[in-house]
PDB file of C-alpha atoms in Angstrom:
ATOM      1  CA  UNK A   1      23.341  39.282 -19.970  1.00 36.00           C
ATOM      2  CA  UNK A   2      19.998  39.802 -18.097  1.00 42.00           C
ATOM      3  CA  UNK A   3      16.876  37.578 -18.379  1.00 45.00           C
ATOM      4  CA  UNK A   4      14.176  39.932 -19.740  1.00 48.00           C
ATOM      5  CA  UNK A   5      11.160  37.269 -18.136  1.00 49.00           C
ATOM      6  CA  UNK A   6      12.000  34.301 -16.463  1.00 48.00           C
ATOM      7  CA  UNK A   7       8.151  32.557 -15.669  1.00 49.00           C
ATOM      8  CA  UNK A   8       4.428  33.099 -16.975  1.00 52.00           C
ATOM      9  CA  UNK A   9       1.159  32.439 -15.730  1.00 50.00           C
ATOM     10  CA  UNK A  10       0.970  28.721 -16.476  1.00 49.00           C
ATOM     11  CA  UNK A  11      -2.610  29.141 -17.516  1.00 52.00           C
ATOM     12  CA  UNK A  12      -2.546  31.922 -19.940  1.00 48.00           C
ATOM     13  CA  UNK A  13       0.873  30.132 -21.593  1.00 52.00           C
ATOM     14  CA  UNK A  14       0.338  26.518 -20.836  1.00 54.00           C
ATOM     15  CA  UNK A  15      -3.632  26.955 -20.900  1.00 61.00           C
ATOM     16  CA  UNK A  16      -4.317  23.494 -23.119  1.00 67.00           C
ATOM     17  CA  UNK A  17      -2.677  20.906 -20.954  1.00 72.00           C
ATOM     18  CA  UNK A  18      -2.800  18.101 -23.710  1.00 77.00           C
ATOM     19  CA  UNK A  19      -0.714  19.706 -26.396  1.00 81.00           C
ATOM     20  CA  UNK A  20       2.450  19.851 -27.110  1.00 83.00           C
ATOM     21  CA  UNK A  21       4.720  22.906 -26.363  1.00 80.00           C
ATOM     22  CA  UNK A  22       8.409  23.931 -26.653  1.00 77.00           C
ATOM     23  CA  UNK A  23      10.310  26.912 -25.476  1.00 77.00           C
ATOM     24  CA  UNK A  24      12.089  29.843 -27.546  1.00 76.00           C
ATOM     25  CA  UNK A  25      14.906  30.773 -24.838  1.00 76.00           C
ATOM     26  CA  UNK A  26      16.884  34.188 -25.984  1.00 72.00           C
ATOM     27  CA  UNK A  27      20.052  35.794 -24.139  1.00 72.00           C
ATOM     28  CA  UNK A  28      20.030  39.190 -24.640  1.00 66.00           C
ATOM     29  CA  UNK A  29      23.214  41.598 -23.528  1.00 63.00           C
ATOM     30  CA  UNK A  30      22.881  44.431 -21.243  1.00 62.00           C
ATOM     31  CA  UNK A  31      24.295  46.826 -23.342  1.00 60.00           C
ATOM     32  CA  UNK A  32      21.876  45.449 -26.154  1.00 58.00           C
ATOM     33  CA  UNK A  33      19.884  48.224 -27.488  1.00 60.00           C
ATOM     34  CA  UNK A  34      15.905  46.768 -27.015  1.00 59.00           C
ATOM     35  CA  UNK A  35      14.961  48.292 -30.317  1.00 62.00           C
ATOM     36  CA  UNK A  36      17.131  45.230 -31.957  1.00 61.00           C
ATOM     37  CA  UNK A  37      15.539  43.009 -33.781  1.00 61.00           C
ATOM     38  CA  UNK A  38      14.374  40.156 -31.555  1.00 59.00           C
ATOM     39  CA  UNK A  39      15.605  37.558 -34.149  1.00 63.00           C
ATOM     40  CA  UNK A  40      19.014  38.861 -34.072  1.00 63.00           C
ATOM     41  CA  UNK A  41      19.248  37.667 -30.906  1.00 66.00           C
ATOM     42  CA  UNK A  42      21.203  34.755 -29.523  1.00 73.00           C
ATOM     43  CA  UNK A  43      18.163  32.132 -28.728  1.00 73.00           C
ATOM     44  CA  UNK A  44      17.951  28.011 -28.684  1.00 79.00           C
ATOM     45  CA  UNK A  45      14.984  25.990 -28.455  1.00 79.00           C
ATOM     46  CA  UNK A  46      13.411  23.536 -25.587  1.00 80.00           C
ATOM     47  CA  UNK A  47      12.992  20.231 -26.229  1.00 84.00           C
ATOM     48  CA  UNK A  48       9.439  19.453 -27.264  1.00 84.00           C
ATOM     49  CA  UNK A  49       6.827  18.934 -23.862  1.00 81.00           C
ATOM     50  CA  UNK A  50       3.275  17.457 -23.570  1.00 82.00           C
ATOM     51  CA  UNK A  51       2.435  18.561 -20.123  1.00 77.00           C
ATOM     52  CA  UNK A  52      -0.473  16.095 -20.081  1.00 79.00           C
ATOM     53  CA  UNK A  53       1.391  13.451 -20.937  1.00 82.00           C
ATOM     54  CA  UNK A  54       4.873  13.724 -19.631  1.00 82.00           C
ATOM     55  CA  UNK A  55       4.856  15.376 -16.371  1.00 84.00           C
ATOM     56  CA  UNK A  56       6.858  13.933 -13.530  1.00 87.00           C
ATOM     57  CA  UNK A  57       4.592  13.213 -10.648  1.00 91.00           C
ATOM     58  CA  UNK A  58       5.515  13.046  -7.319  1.00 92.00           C
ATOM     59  CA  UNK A  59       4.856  10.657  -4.601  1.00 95.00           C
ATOM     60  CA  UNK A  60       1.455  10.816  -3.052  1.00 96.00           C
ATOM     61  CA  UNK A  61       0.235  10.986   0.621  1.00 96.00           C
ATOM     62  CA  UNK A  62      -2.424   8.816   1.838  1.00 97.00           C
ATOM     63  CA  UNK A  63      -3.915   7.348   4.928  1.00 96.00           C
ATOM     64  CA  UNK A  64      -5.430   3.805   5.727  1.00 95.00           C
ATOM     65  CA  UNK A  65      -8.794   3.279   8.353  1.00 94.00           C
ATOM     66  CA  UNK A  66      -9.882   0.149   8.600  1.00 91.00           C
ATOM     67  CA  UNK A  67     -13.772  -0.281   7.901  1.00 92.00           C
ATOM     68  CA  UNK A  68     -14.178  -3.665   9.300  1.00 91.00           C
ATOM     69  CA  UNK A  69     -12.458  -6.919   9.791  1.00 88.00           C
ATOM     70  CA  UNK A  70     -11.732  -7.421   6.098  1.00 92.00           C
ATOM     71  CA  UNK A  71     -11.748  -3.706   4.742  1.00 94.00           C
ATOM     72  CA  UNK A  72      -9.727  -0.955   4.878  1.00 95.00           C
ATOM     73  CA  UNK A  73     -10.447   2.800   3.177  1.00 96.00           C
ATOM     74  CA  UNK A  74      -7.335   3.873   1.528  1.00 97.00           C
ATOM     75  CA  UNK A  75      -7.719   7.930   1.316  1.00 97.00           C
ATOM     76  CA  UNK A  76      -5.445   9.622  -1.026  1.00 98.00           C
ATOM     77  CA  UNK A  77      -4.202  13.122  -1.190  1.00 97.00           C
ATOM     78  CA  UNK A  78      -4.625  14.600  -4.652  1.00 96.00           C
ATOM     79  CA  UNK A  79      -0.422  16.245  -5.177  1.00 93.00           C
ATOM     80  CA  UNK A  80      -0.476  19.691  -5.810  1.00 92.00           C
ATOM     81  CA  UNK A  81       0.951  21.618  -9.135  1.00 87.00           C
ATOM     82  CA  UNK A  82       3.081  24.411  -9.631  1.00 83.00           C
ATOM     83  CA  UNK A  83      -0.077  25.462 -11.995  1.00 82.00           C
ATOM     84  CA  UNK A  84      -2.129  28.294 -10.424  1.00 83.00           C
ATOM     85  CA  UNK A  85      -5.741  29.282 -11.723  1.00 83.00           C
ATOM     86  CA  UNK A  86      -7.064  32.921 -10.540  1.00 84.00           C
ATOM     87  CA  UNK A  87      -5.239  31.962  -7.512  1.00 85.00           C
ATOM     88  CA  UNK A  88      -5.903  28.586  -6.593  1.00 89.00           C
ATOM     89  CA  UNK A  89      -3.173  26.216  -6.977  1.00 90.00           C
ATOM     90  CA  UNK A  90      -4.046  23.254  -9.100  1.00 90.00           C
ATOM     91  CA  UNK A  91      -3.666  19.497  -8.462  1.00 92.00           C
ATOM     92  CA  UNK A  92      -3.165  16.592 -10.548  1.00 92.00           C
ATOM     93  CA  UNK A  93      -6.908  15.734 -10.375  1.00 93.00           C
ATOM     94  CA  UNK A  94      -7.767  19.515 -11.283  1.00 90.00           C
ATOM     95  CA  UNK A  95      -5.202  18.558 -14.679  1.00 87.00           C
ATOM     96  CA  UNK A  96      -5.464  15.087 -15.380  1.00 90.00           C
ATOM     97  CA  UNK A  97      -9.531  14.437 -14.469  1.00 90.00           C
ATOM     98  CA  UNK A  98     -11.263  11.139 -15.106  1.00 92.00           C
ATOM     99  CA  UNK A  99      -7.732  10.049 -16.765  1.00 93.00           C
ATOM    100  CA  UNK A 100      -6.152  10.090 -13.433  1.00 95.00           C
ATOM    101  CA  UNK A 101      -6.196   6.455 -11.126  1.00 97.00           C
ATOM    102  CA  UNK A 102      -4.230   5.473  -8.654  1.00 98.00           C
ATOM    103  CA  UNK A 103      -2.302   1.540  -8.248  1.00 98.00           C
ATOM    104  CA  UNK A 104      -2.588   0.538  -4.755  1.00 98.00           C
ATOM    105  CA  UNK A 105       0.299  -2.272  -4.051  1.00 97.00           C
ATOM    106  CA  UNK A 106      -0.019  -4.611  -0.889  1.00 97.00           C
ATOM    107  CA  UNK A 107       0.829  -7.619   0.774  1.00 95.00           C
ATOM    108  CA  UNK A 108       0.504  -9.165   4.235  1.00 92.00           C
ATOM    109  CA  UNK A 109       2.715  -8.553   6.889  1.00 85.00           C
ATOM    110  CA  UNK A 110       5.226 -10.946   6.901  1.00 82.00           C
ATOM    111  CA  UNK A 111       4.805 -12.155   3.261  1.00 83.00           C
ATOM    112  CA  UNK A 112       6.468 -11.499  -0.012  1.00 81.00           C
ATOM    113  CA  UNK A 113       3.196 -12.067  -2.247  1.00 87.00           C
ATOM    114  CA  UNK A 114       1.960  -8.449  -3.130  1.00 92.00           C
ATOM    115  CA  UNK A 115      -1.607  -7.810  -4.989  1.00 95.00           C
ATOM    116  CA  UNK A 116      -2.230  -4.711  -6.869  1.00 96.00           C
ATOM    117  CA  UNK A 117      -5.349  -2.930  -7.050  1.00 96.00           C
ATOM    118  CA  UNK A 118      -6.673   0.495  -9.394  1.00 97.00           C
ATOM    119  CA  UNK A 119      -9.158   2.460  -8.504  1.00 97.00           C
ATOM    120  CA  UNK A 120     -10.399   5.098 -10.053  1.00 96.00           C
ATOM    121  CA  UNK A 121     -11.273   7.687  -7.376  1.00 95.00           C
ATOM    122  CA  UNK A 122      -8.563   9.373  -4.458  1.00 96.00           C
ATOM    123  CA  UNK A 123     -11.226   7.430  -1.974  1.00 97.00           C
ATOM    124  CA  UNK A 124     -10.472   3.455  -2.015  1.00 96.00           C
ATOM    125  CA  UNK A 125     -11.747   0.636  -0.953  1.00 95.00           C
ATOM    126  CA  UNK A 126      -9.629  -2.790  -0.426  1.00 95.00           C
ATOM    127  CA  UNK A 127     -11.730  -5.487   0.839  1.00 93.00           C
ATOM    128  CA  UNK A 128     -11.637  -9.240   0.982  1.00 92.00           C
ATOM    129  CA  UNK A 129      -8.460  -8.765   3.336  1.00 93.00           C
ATOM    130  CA  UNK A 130      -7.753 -12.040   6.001  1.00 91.00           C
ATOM    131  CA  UNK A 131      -9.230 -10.602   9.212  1.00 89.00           C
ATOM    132  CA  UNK A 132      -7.042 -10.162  12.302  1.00 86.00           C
ATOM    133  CA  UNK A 133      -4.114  -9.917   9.924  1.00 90.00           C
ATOM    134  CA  UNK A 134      -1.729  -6.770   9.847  1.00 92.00           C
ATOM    135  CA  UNK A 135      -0.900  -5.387   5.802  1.00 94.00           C
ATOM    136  CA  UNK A 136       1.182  -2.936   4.239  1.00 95.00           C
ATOM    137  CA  UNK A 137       0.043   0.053   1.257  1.00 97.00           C
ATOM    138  CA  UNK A 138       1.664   1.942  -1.043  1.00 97.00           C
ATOM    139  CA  UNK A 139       0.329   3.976  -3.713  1.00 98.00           C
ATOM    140  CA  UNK A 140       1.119   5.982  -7.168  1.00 97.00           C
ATOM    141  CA  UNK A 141      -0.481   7.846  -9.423  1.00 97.00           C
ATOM    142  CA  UNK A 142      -1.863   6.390 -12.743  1.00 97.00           C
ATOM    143  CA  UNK A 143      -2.405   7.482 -15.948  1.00 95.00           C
ATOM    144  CA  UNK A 144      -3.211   4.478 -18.253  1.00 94.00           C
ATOM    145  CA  UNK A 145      -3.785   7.106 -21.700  1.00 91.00           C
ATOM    146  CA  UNK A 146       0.017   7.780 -21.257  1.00 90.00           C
ATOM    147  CA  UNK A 147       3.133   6.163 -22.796  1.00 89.00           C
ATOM    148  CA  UNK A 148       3.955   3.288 -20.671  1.00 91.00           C
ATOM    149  CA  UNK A 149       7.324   5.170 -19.621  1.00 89.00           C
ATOM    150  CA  UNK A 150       5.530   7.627 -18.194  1.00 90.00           C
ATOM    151  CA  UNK A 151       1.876   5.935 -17.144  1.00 93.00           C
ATOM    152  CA  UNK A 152       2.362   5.368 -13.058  1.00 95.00           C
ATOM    153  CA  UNK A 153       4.255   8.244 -10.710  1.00 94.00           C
ATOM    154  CA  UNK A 154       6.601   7.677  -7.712  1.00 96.00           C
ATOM    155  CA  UNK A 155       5.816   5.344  -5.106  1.00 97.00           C
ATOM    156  CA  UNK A 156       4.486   6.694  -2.166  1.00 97.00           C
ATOM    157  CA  UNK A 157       6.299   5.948   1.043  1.00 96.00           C
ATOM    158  CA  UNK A 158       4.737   2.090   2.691  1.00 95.00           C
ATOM    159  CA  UNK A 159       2.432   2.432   5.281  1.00 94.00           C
ATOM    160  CA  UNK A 160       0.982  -0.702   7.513  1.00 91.00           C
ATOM    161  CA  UNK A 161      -1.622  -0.873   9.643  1.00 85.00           C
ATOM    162  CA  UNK A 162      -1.439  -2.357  12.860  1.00 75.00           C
ATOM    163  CA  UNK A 163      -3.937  -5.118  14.303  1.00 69.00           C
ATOM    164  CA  UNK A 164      -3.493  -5.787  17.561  1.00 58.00           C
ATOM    165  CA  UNK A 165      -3.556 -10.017  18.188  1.00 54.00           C
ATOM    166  CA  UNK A 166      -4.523 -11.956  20.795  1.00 54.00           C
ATOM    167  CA  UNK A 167      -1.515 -14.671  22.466  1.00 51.00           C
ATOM    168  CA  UNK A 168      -3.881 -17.275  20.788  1.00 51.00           C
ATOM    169  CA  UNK A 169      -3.800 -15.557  17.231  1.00 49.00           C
ATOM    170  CA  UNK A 170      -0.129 -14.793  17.724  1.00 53.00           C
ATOM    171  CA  UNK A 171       0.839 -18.468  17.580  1.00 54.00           C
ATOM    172  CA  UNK A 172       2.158 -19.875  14.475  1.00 61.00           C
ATOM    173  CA  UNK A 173       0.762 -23.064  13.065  1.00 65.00           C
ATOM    174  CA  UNK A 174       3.349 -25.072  14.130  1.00 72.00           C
ATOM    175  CA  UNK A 175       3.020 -23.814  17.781  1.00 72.00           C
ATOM    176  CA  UNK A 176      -0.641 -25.189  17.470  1.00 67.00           C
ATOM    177  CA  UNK A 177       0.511 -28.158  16.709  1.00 78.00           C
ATOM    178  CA  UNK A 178       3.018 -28.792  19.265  1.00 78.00           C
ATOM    179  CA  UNK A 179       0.354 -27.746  21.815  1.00 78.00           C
ATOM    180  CA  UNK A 180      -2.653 -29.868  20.607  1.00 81.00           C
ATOM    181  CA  UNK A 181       0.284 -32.883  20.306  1.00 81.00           C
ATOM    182  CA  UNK A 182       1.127 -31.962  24.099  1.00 87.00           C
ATOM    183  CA  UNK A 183      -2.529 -31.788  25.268  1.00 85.00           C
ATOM    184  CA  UNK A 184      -3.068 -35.453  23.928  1.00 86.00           C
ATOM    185  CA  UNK A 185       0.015 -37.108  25.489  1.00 87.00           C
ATOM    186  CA  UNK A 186      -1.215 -35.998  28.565  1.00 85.00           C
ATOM    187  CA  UNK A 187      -4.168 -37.026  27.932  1.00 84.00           C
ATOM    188  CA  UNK A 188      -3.231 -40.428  26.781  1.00 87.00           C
ATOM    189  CA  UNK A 189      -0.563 -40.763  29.752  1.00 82.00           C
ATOM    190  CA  UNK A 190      -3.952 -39.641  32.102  1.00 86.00           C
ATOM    191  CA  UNK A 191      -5.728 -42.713  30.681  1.00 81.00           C
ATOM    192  CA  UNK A 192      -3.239 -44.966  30.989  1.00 84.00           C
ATOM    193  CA  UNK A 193      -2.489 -44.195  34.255  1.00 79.00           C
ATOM    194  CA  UNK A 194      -6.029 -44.370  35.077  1.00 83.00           C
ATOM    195  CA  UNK A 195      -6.566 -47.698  33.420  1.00 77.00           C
ATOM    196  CA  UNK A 196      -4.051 -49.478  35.181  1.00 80.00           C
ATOM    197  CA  UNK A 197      -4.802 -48.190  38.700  1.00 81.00           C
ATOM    198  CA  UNK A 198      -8.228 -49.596  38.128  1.00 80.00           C
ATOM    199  CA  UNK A 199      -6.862 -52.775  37.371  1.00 77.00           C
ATOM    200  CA  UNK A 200      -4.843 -53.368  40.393  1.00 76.00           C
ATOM    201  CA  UNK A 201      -7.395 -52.231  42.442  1.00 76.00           C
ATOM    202  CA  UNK A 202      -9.921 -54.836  41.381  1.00 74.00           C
ATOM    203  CA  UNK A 203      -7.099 -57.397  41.930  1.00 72.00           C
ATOM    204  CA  UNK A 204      -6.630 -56.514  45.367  1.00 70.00           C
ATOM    205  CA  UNK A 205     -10.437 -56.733  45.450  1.00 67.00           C
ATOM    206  CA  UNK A 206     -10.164 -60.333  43.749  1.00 64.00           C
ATOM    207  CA  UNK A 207      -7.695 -61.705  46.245  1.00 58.00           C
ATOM    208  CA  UNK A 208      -9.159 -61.726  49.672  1.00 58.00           C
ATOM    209  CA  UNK A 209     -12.468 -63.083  47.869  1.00 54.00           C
ATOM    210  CA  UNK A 210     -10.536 -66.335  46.609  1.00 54.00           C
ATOM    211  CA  UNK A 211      -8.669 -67.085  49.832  1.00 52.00           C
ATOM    212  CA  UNK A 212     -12.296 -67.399  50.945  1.00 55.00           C
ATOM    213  CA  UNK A 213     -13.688 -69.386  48.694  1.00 51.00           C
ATOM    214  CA  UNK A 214     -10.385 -71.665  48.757  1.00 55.00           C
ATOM    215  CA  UNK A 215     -10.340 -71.905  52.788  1.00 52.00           C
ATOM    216  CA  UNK A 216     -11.608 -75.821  54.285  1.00 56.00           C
ATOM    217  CA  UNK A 217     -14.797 -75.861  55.966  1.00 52.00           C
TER     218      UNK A 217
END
């Protein structure tokens, strides 16, 4: 058996992305004479495929830059399709258009609370982010028009952005404490010690004075 075509230009078969399609697969032998009728031939059917809506889509790329203390721009890399168009290769955003979003997940470093955000363009912006504090992004693709099963794509891989802290930011609350706890016991021990030195003093001070006044004309 021989395959008589094996592929087609996506765009003059699969031209209307939002329909659905389904392939007529037929085996042919090689010693098959070609003027046989076609429907004579061995063939089976494809399950039923809405490109639009059930297409697999792959992890994204992406990079973070931080904008200012509390902002970072999350740029996202539109994946490419196997769907060429007079040559140019196709992505997602080419297919999909104003239905395609993107979830951005993340969380603090160092916490397990995560916070998710949409947006609606491959350029995002997450703001209101506690400044001087390191976080961690991932992203999908997604498609809220689709069945739920097949709405968001694969998780991209995590990527954290690293914020360089001071030996004063780096302490923990608890380190704080301790130190401000330290700082006033030797503060209060400074006091103290001050306190009673002045006292003795003025009672050495005091003594000589009432031997005086004490002393017989």
């Amino acid at each position: 058996m021989h395959v008589v075509s094996h592929s087609c230009k996506p765009c003059l078969c699969l031209c209307v992305f939002d329909r659905t399609y389904h392939a007529d697969i037929q085996t042919e032998h090689v010693t098959m004479d070609y003027n046989s009728d076609p429907e004579e031939l061995t063939h089976t059917y494809s399950p039923k495929f809405n490109p639009h809506k059930q297409s697999n889509i792959s992890a994204v790329k992406f990079t973070v830059a931080a904008k200012d203390e509390r902002t970072v721009i999350v740029n996202i890399t539109d994946p490419l399709t196997s769907i060429h168009d007079y040559g140019k290769q196709l992505t997602i955003r080419d297919i999909l258009k104003n239905d395609l979003k993107y979830k951005i997940s993340y969380y603090k470093s160092g916490s397990t609370g995560k916070r998710d955000v949409i947006s609606n363009s491959s350029v995002a912006e997450v703001s209101q982010l506690d400044a001087g504090e390191s976080y961690c992004f991932m992203v999908a693709a997604f498609i809220p028009s689709r069945p739920k099963s097949t709405q968001q794509g694969a998780w991209s891989k995590q990527l954290c952005n690293q914020v360089h802290k001071t030996v004063l930011q780096e302490l923990s609350v608890g380190a704080w404490v301790g130190a401000v706890f330290i700082v006033l016991t030797v503060v209060i021990v400074i006091v103290t010690v001050t306190v009673l030195c002045c006292k003795r003093r003025k009672q050495r001070n005091k003594a000589p004075y009432t031997a005086q006044l004490s002393a017989p004309a």
